[in-house]
Short mmCIF file of C-alpha atoms in Angstrom, two decimals:
data_model
loop_
_atom_site.label_atom_id
_atom_site.label_comp_id
_atom_site.label_asym_id
_atom_site.label_seq_id
_atom_site.Cartn_x
_atom_site.Cartn_y
_atom_site.Cartn_z
CA MET A 1 0.00 0.00 0.00
CA LEU A 2 2.82 2.40 0.83
CA LYS A 3 4.33 1.91 -2.63
CA THR A 4 1.02 2.75 -4.26
CA ASP A 5 0.56 5.84 -2.09
CA ILE A 6 3.99 7.17 -3.03
CA LEU A 7 3.44 6.58 -6.73
CA GLU A 8 0.07 8.30 -6.66
CA ARG A 9 1.32 11.23 -4.61
CA ILE A 10 4.58 11.93 -6.42
CA PHE A 11 4.20 10.71 -9.98
CA SER A 12 0.50 11.18 -10.71
CA ILE A 13 -0.74 13.47 -13.48
CA GLU A 14 -4.35 12.44 -12.91
CA GLY A 15 -6.68 15.27 -13.88
CA LYS A 16 -3.94 17.47 -15.32
CA CYS A 17 -4.47 19.19 -18.68
CA ALA A 18 -1.70 18.58 -21.21
CA LEU A 19 -1.06 20.11 -24.63
CA ILE A 20 1.35 18.02 -26.69
CA THR A 21 2.28 19.55 -30.04
CA GLY A 22 3.18 17.27 -32.91
CA SER A 23 1.33 14.42 -31.21
CA SER A 24 -0.39 13.00 -34.27
CA SER A 25 2.47 10.53 -34.87
CA GLY A 26 5.82 9.26 -33.60
CA ILE A 27 7.17 10.42 -30.24
CA GLY A 28 4.34 12.88 -29.70
CA ARG A 29 1.72 10.18 -30.21
CA ALA A 30 3.45 7.87 -27.72
CA LEU A 31 3.53 10.67 -25.14
CA ALA A 32 -0.13 11.53 -25.78
CA VAL A 33 -1.19 7.91 -25.31
CA GLY A 34 0.97 7.51 -22.20
CA PHE A 35 -0.25 10.74 -20.61
CA ALA A 36 -3.88 9.86 -21.33
CA GLN A 37 -3.41 6.41 -19.77
CA ALA A 38 -1.94 8.15 -16.72
CA GLY A 39 -5.15 10.14 -16.30
CA ALA A 40 -4.33 13.46 -17.98
CA ARG A 41 -6.76 15.31 -20.24
CA VAL A 42 -4.69 15.45 -23.42
CA ALA A 43 -4.89 17.93 -26.28
CA VAL A 44 -3.57 16.20 -29.40
CA HIS A 45 -2.11 18.61 -31.96
CA GLY A 46 -1.13 18.09 -35.57
CA THR A 47 -1.24 19.58 -39.04
CA ARG A 48 -3.23 16.74 -40.68
CA GLN A 49 -6.69 15.92 -39.40
CA GLU A 50 -6.51 12.27 -40.42
CA LYS A 51 -3.35 11.75 -38.36
CA ILE A 52 -4.89 13.52 -35.37
CA ASP A 53 -7.91 11.23 -35.67
CA GLU A 54 -5.60 8.18 -35.74
CA THR A 55 -4.05 9.23 -32.43
CA LEU A 56 -7.46 9.89 -30.90
CA ARG A 57 -8.61 6.41 -31.92
CA VAL A 58 -5.53 4.85 -30.31
CA ILE A 59 -6.22 6.75 -27.08
CA GLU A 60 -9.91 5.88 -27.12
CA GLY A 61 -8.95 2.24 -27.73
CA LYS A 62 -7.12 2.37 -24.39
CA GLY A 63 -10.33 3.45 -22.69
CA CYS A 64 -9.19 7.07 -22.37
CA ARG A 65 -10.31 10.41 -23.75
CA ALA A 66 -8.49 13.16 -25.65
CA ASP A 67 -9.29 16.15 -27.83
CA GLY A 68 -7.82 17.00 -31.23
CA PHE A 69 -6.57 20.38 -32.42
CA LEU A 70 -5.53 21.21 -35.97
CA ALA A 71 -3.03 24.08 -36.25
CA ASP A 72 -0.24 25.25 -38.54
CA LEU A 73 2.34 26.66 -36.15
CA THR A 74 4.17 28.49 -38.95
CA GLU A 75 1.32 31.00 -39.19
CA ASN A 76 1.59 34.28 -37.29
CA GLY A 77 -0.49 34.13 -34.14
CA ALA A 78 -0.98 30.36 -34.37
CA PRO A 79 0.70 29.54 -31.02
CA ASN A 80 -1.50 32.06 -29.16
CA ASP A 81 -4.60 30.81 -30.94
CA LEU A 82 -3.80 27.16 -30.18
CA VAL A 83 -3.27 27.83 -26.48
CA SER A 84 -6.51 29.82 -26.33
CA ARG A 85 -8.52 27.08 -28.07
CA VAL A 86 -7.07 24.35 -25.87
CA CYS A 87 -7.85 26.29 -22.70
CA ASP A 88 -11.42 26.92 -23.85
CA GLU A 89 -11.94 23.26 -24.74
CA ILE A 90 -10.26 21.36 -21.90
CA GLY A 91 -10.20 24.00 -19.17
CA GLY A 92 -6.54 25.05 -19.06
CA ILE A 93 -2.99 23.81 -19.51
CA ASP A 94 -0.86 22.36 -16.72
CA ILE A 95 1.63 20.58 -18.98
CA LEU A 96 3.03 21.79 -22.29
CA VAL A 97 5.10 19.42 -24.41
CA ASN A 98 6.77 21.21 -27.33
CA ASN A 99 7.26 18.24 -29.62
CA ALA A 100 6.36 19.54 -33.09
CA GLY A 101 9.39 19.60 -35.35
CA ILE A 102 10.65 19.11 -38.88
CA ASN A 103 13.99 18.43 -40.53
CA ARG A 104 15.59 18.74 -43.96
CA ARG A 105 18.78 16.75 -44.50
CA ASN A 106 21.08 19.02 -46.51
CA PRO A 107 24.67 20.18 -46.02
CA ILE A 108 25.22 23.84 -45.22
CA ASP A 109 25.99 24.82 -48.81
CA GLU A 110 22.69 23.36 -50.07
CA VAL A 111 20.35 24.96 -47.51
CA THR A 112 17.87 27.39 -49.06
CA GLU A 113 16.42 30.44 -47.35
CA GLU A 114 13.01 28.75 -47.51
CA ASP A 115 14.34 25.66 -45.72
CA TYR A 116 16.03 27.79 -43.08
CA ASP A 117 12.92 29.88 -42.39
CA LEU A 118 10.58 26.88 -42.25
CA ILE A 119 12.72 24.76 -39.91
CA THR A 120 13.50 27.62 -37.53
CA THR A 121 9.87 28.72 -37.45
CA VAL A 122 8.50 25.28 -36.56
CA ASN A 123 11.30 24.05 -34.30
CA LEU A 124 12.15 27.23 -32.42
CA ARG A 125 9.91 30.24 -33.04
CA SER A 126 6.71 28.32 -32.36
CA VAL A 127 8.17 26.89 -29.14
CA PHE A 128 9.09 30.35 -27.89
CA PHE A 129 5.65 31.79 -28.51
CA LEU A 130 3.81 28.72 -27.21
CA CYS A 131 5.74 29.08 -23.97
CA LYS A 132 5.01 32.80 -23.85
CA ALA A 133 1.30 32.14 -24.43
CA VAL A 134 1.05 29.39 -21.82
CA TYR A 135 3.00 31.27 -19.13
CA PRO A 136 0.09 33.34 -17.75
CA VAL A 137 -2.16 30.28 -17.92
CA MET A 138 0.24 28.26 -15.78
CA CYS A 139 0.76 31.16 -13.37
CA SER A 140 -3.00 31.37 -12.82
CA ARG A 141 -3.01 27.63 -11.99
CA GLY A 142 -0.18 27.82 -9.46
CA GLY A 143 2.56 26.50 -11.73
CA GLY A 144 3.15 24.02 -14.51
CA LYS A 145 5.49 21.82 -16.48
CA ILE A 146 7.08 22.55 -19.84
CA ILE A 147 8.89 19.78 -21.70
CA ASN A 148 10.81 20.60 -24.87
CA THR A 149 11.81 17.86 -27.29
CA GLY A 150 15.43 18.30 -28.34
CA SER A 151 17.72 15.77 -30.03
CA LEU A 152 21.32 14.63 -30.13
CA THR A 153 22.01 17.91 -31.93
CA THR A 154 21.05 19.72 -28.72
CA VAL A 155 24.39 18.62 -27.27
CA GLN A 156 26.64 17.81 -30.24
CA GLY A 157 27.22 18.73 -33.87
CA ILE A 158 25.99 16.34 -36.55
CA ALA A 159 26.83 16.87 -40.21
CA GLY A 160 24.04 17.14 -42.75
CA VAL A 161 21.41 18.73 -40.50
CA PRO A 162 22.79 22.25 -39.88
CA VAL A 163 19.53 24.17 -39.48
CA TYR A 164 17.90 21.43 -37.43
CA GLY A 165 21.00 21.46 -35.22
CA ILE A 166 20.78 25.22 -34.78
CA THR A 167 17.18 24.99 -33.61
CA LYS A 168 17.69 22.06 -31.25
CA SER A 169 20.82 23.49 -29.65
CA ALA A 170 19.02 26.81 -29.20
CA LEU A 171 16.14 24.90 -27.63
CA GLY A 172 18.51 23.59 -24.97
CA GLN A 173 19.60 27.13 -24.14
CA PHE A 174 16.04 28.44 -24.15
CA THR A 175 15.13 25.65 -21.73
CA LYS A 176 17.73 26.98 -19.31
CA THR A 177 16.66 30.60 -19.70
CA ALA A 178 12.96 29.89 -19.25
CA SER A 179 13.66 27.66 -16.25
CA VAL A 180 15.57 30.46 -14.52
CA GLU A 181 12.98 33.14 -15.29
CA TRP A 182 9.97 31.05 -14.30
CA ALA A 183 11.24 29.08 -11.31
CA LYS A 184 9.68 31.70 -9.04
CA ASP A 185 6.31 30.85 -10.58
CA ASN A 186 6.62 27.12 -9.84
CA ILE A 187 7.07 26.31 -13.52
CA GLN A 188 9.71 23.70 -14.32
CA VAL A 189 11.15 23.67 -17.84
CA ASN A 190 13.18 20.73 -19.11
CA CYS A 191 14.33 19.25 -22.39
CA ILE A 192 14.25 15.61 -23.49
CA ALA A 193 16.95 14.84 -26.06
CA PRO A 194 16.20 11.57 -27.87
CA GLY A 195 18.84 9.61 -29.71
CA LEU A 196 17.97 7.29 -32.58
CA ILE A 197 14.23 6.69 -32.22
CA GLN A 198 12.16 4.78 -34.78
CA THR A 199 9.78 7.35 -36.23
CA PRO A 200 8.64 8.24 -39.76
CA LEU A 201 11.33 10.94 -39.77
CA THR A 202 14.22 8.57 -38.99
CA GLU A 203 12.88 5.71 -41.09
CA ALA A 204 13.01 7.92 -44.16
CA GLY A 205 16.40 9.48 -43.51
CA LEU A 206 18.48 7.10 -41.36
CA LEU A 207 16.96 3.61 -41.20
CA ASN A 208 16.19 3.26 -44.89
CA THR A 209 18.92 0.69 -45.71
CA PRO A 210 20.34 -2.32 -43.80
CA TYR A 211 23.84 -0.80 -44.11
CA THR A 212 22.99 2.53 -42.46
CA LYS A 213 20.95 0.79 -39.77
CA LYS A 214 23.85 -1.52 -38.88
CA TRP A 215 26.31 1.38 -38.98
CA LEU A 216 24.18 3.26 -36.46
CA LEU A 217 23.49 0.29 -34.20
CA ASP A 218 27.22 -0.43 -33.96
CA ARG A 219 27.57 2.98 -32.29
CA ILE A 220 24.77 2.53 -29.74
CA PRO A 221 25.85 0.58 -26.63
CA CYS A 222 22.30 -0.71 -26.08
CA ASN A 223 22.48 -2.07 -29.65
CA ARG A 224 18.92 -1.30 -30.58
CA VAL A 225 16.87 1.46 -32.12
CA GLY A 226 14.83 3.32 -29.54
CA GLN A 227 11.04 3.27 -29.73
CA PRO A 228 8.76 6.27 -29.12
CA GLU A 229 7.43 4.49 -26.03
CA ASP A 230 10.93 4.66 -24.50
CA LEU A 231 10.33 8.36 -23.86
CA VAL A 232 7.06 7.98 -21.97
CA GLY A 233 8.60 7.18 -18.58
CA LEU A 234 10.79 10.27 -18.54
CA GLY A 235 7.94 12.33 -19.94
CA LEU A 236 5.70 11.28 -17.06
CA LEU A 237 8.42 12.08 -14.53
CA LEU A 238 8.98 15.57 -15.94
CA ALA A 239 5.22 16.18 -16.09
CA SER A 240 4.63 15.17 -12.45
CA GLU A 241 5.54 16.47 -9.01
CA GLY A 242 8.31 13.89 -8.94
CA SER A 243 10.39 16.42 -10.88
CA SER A 244 9.59 19.50 -8.79
CA TYR A 245 13.32 20.10 -8.13
CA ILE A 246 14.43 19.30 -11.69
CA THR A 247 14.50 22.29 -14.01
CA GLY A 248 16.65 23.70 -16.80
CA GLN A 249 18.00 20.28 -17.70
CA THR A 250 18.55 18.50 -21.00
CA ILE A 251 18.18 14.76 -20.42
CA LEU A 252 19.38 12.33 -23.07
CA ILE A 253 17.54 9.14 -24.00
CA ASP A 254 19.98 7.69 -26.50
CA GLY A 255 20.82 4.11 -25.53
CA GLY A 256 24.24 5.25 -24.34
CA PHE A 257 25.29 6.83 -27.65
CA THR A 258 26.76 9.98 -26.10
CA ALA A 259 28.23 8.09 -23.14
CA GLY A 260 31.02 6.71 -25.32
CA GLY A 261 31.89 3.64 -27.32
CA ASP A 262 33.70 0.33 -27.12
CA TRP A 263 37.07 0.85 -28.81
CA ARG A 264 38.32 -2.65 -28.09
CA PRO A 265 39.12 -4.51 -31.32
CA PRO A 266 36.88 -7.50 -32.07
CA LYS A 267 38.22 -10.90 -31.14
CA GLU A 268 39.59 -12.87 -34.05
#
């Protein structure tokens, strides 16, 4: 009984209202399903209604409820409008997960101005203004949790994704700044930095051939590709009171990739 009491008191998000952007597929969908199963009222966001509906059906299939919100975060005023609509529909926002993101795999010399503007707008500008819009909402509710989705490029340089890397490294710094400014308001801001996770984005660009998949797995100590569900546990921690003294941090979920590698030669 004591174990159950502790879990319910410290790690519960029962009854909390959560907006998860980019939750119509991949990592965002896994977080939306996990949060809904944990008792949160989840706002599922995406840019394609059919994908939003897919996520809602998955959640409903688990015996839970969620609400869908269609929004193009590249449009001026879209972050403010999304926050306003979510608050009107589900009653507020206690947890914001900034998960929406895009990538274009091009070297620096092939990046167009259009690519640069689009990636920075979705991955960084929208996050900034979503946080700004949700701040007074969380203050009125006595605090809140903001979780930003970074990547390996939050902490290290990776060739071929220069603009994506700019946005994700900036997201790590913004996480620190927001955490310092808003600690007084009982708002914790943290960043989850996933490694190689099997999503439509990585399947198209990194896991599309047996050679590249093996090459990547050889560099991951856990020797497997991460699944979106691998992020749910940390997401729940950072969304709950169990993380009330954790803020401004970037936490890697990468199967040990950034921890180092085994340089011992193979046995003959």
